[in-house]
């Protein structure tokens, strides 16, 4: 037990409160509560109980909470993340739990088109960390995931302006100030002390961006969580060039 506590302390800080056998938790004092277990409880009933044979991709897997939960349903899961700190936690937990169906790899959303095709993709808590969020959704849609579980930090209410998708006249710019108009707050420096936060959309913008990238929202099992089917990806002749540029810029932002 002392060895286990040492290992958890050595790998801290934890963003995922993993529940380990014997009642040990990795982040029992998490500022969000029992995170992300309380969120998983809301999402889990909306996903197939039997995922045997399914290929799952967990983008921004962090310490692997969702990867382990989906592997427990029989899926073969690939968890990717850009942060070695979290990957070390995920790999340690995989070994500790004996979670053979899960693999973890250092990779970015910008490499998603090189990872193969997946029946289920989790893209949770990552969008607002990206300088080029819509491009990420377009790229993800181009890989035609079967089902997408999407989550992002948002601001504002749940309203969507009735005319949000319609053309507006040049002199109707006041419509953009409607609380239900799709909008994203741009974070130039830091938000919550974190310089990797770039954009915080409202619900109307999330819905519009998902639609624009070719996704159809099928369910909203929890606040800020969207379960989507992938339809026809947006036809974007610039996607490839924009993708290459984003990869270059991302590398510069990381360094
Ligand atoms: C707020 S946490 C969300 C973790 C987990 N998906 C969840 O919902 O609990 C954001 C995670 O995304 C990872 N991340 C940030 N930028 C990324 C990128 N470009 N590609 C993949 N993962 C990224 C971070 O390292 C971090 O583990």
Short mmCIF file of N, CA and C and ligand atoms in Angstrom, two decimals, residues 15-16 35-36 39 58-63 65-66 80-83 86 107-110 123-126 128-130 151 196 250, ligand 1:
data_model
loop_
_atom_site.label_atom_id
_atom_site.label_comp_id
_atom_site.label_asym_id
_atom_site.label_seq_id
_atom_site.Cartn_x
_atom_site.Cartn_y
_atom_site.Cartn_z
N UNK A 15 -4.94 14.75 -13.17
CA UNK A 15 -6.19 15.39 -13.57
C UNK A 15 -7.34 14.37 -13.53
N UNK A 16 -7.00 13.09 -13.72
CA UNK A 16 -8.01 12.03 -13.64
C UNK A 16 -7.94 11.35 -12.28
N UNK A 35 -13.78 13.38 -10.58
CA UNK A 35 -13.66 13.60 -12.03
C UNK A 35 -12.69 12.59 -12.64
N UNK A 36 -13.01 12.01 -13.82
CA UNK A 36 -14.23 12.25 -14.61
C UNK A 36 -15.32 11.20 -14.38
N UNK A 39 -18.83 12.33 -14.79
CA UNK A 39 -19.18 12.61 -16.18
C UNK A 39 -19.42 11.30 -16.94
N UNK A 58 -9.09 7.54 -28.17
CA UNK A 58 -9.32 8.51 -27.09
C UNK A 58 -8.28 9.63 -27.26
N UNK A 59 -8.74 10.74 -27.84
CA UNK A 59 -7.81 11.85 -28.15
C UNK A 59 -7.70 12.75 -26.92
N UNK A 60 -6.47 12.98 -26.48
CA UNK A 60 -6.27 13.73 -25.25
C UNK A 60 -6.64 12.85 -24.06
N UNK A 61 -6.09 11.64 -24.06
CA UNK A 61 -6.54 10.59 -23.12
C UNK A 61 -6.19 10.90 -21.68
N UNK A 62 -5.20 11.80 -21.46
CA UNK A 62 -4.78 12.13 -20.10
C UNK A 62 -4.35 10.83 -19.39
N UNK A 63 -4.80 10.59 -18.16
CA UNK A 63 -4.35 9.39 -17.43
C UNK A 63 -5.12 8.14 -17.83
N UNK A 65 -8.63 7.50 -17.99
CA UNK A 65 -9.89 7.06 -17.36
C UNK A 65 -10.87 6.49 -18.39
N UNK A 66 -11.14 7.28 -19.45
CA UNK A 66 -12.13 6.84 -20.44
C UNK A 66 -11.62 5.64 -21.24
N UNK A 80 -4.30 8.69 -27.12
CA UNK A 80 -3.18 9.55 -27.53
C UNK A 80 -3.21 10.85 -26.74
N UNK A 81 -2.04 11.39 -26.51
CA UNK A 81 -1.93 12.66 -25.80
C UNK A 81 -0.58 13.27 -26.18
N UNK A 82 -0.49 14.59 -26.04
CA UNK A 82 0.78 15.26 -26.37
C UNK A 82 1.66 15.43 -25.14
N UNK A 83 1.12 15.15 -23.96
CA UNK A 83 1.82 15.48 -22.72
C UNK A 83 2.39 14.21 -22.07
N UNK A 86 1.15 13.12 -18.52
CA UNK A 86 -0.08 12.35 -18.42
C UNK A 86 0.09 10.96 -19.01
N UNK A 107 0.90 11.32 -29.36
CA UNK A 107 0.47 11.79 -30.68
C UNK A 107 -0.52 12.93 -30.46
N UNK A 108 -0.64 13.77 -31.48
CA UNK A 108 -1.50 14.93 -31.42
C UNK A 108 -2.74 14.71 -32.29
N UNK A 109 -3.78 15.46 -32.02
CA UNK A 109 -4.96 15.47 -32.89
C UNK A 109 -4.55 15.70 -34.34
N UNK A 110 -3.48 16.43 -34.55
CA UNK A 110 -3.07 16.75 -35.92
C UNK A 110 -2.54 15.55 -36.68
N UNK A 123 -13.28 12.83 -28.17
CA UNK A 123 -12.53 14.07 -28.37
C UNK A 123 -13.05 15.01 -27.28
N UNK A 124 -12.54 14.79 -26.09
CA UNK A 124 -13.12 15.45 -24.92
C UNK A 124 -12.08 16.34 -24.24
N UNK A 125 -12.48 17.59 -24.03
CA UNK A 125 -11.62 18.50 -23.29
C UNK A 125 -10.37 18.92 -24.04
N UNK A 126 -10.40 18.85 -25.36
CA UNK A 126 -9.19 19.17 -26.14
C UNK A 126 -9.41 20.40 -27.04
N UNK A 128 -10.67 23.34 -26.95
CA UNK A 128 -10.32 24.69 -26.49
C UNK A 128 -8.82 24.85 -26.22
N UNK A 129 -8.08 23.73 -26.27
CA UNK A 129 -6.62 23.80 -26.13
C UNK A 129 -5.94 24.01 -27.49
N UNK A 130 -6.74 24.12 -28.55
CA UNK A 130 -6.17 24.19 -29.90
C UNK A 130 -6.29 25.60 -30.46
N UNK A 151 -16.54 16.85 -26.18
CA UNK A 151 -16.78 17.72 -25.02
C UNK A 151 -15.85 18.91 -25.10
N UNK A 196 -2.41 27.14 -22.51
CA UNK A 196 -2.83 26.27 -23.63
C UNK A 196 -4.33 26.39 -23.91
N UNK A 250 1.64 24.38 -34.54
CA UNK A 250 1.53 23.65 -33.27
C UNK A 250 2.92 23.33 -32.74
C1 LIG B 1 -8.65 19.03 -20.16
S1 LIG B 1 -7.70 17.59 -20.46
C2 LIG B 1 -8.99 16.45 -20.94
C3 LIG B 1 -8.62 15.02 -20.63
C4 LIG B 1 -9.68 13.99 -20.98
N1 LIG B 1 -9.90 13.89 -22.40
C5 LIG B 1 -10.97 14.30 -20.28
O1 LIG B 1 -11.94 14.70 -20.92
O2 LIG B 1 -10.99 14.15 -19.04
C6 LIG B 1 -6.93 17.94 -22.04
C7 LIG B 1 -6.00 16.85 -22.50
O3 LIG B 1 -5.73 17.06 -23.88
C8 LIG B 1 -4.35 16.93 -24.11
N2 LIG B 1 -4.02 17.68 -25.34
C9 LIG B 1 -3.80 19.02 -25.47
N3 LIG B 1 -3.53 19.32 -26.74
C10 LIG B 1 -3.59 18.17 -27.44
C11 LIG B 1 -3.40 17.84 -28.81
N4 LIG B 1 -3.05 18.76 -29.71
N5 LIG B 1 -3.56 16.55 -29.20
C12 LIG B 1 -3.88 15.59 -28.28
N6 LIG B 1 -4.06 15.85 -26.96
C13 LIG B 1 -3.93 17.12 -26.55
C14 LIG B 1 -3.71 17.46 -22.82
O4 LIG B 1 -2.38 17.03 -22.66
C15 LIG B 1 -4.65 16.89 -21.79
O5 LIG B 1 -4.30 15.60 -21.36
#
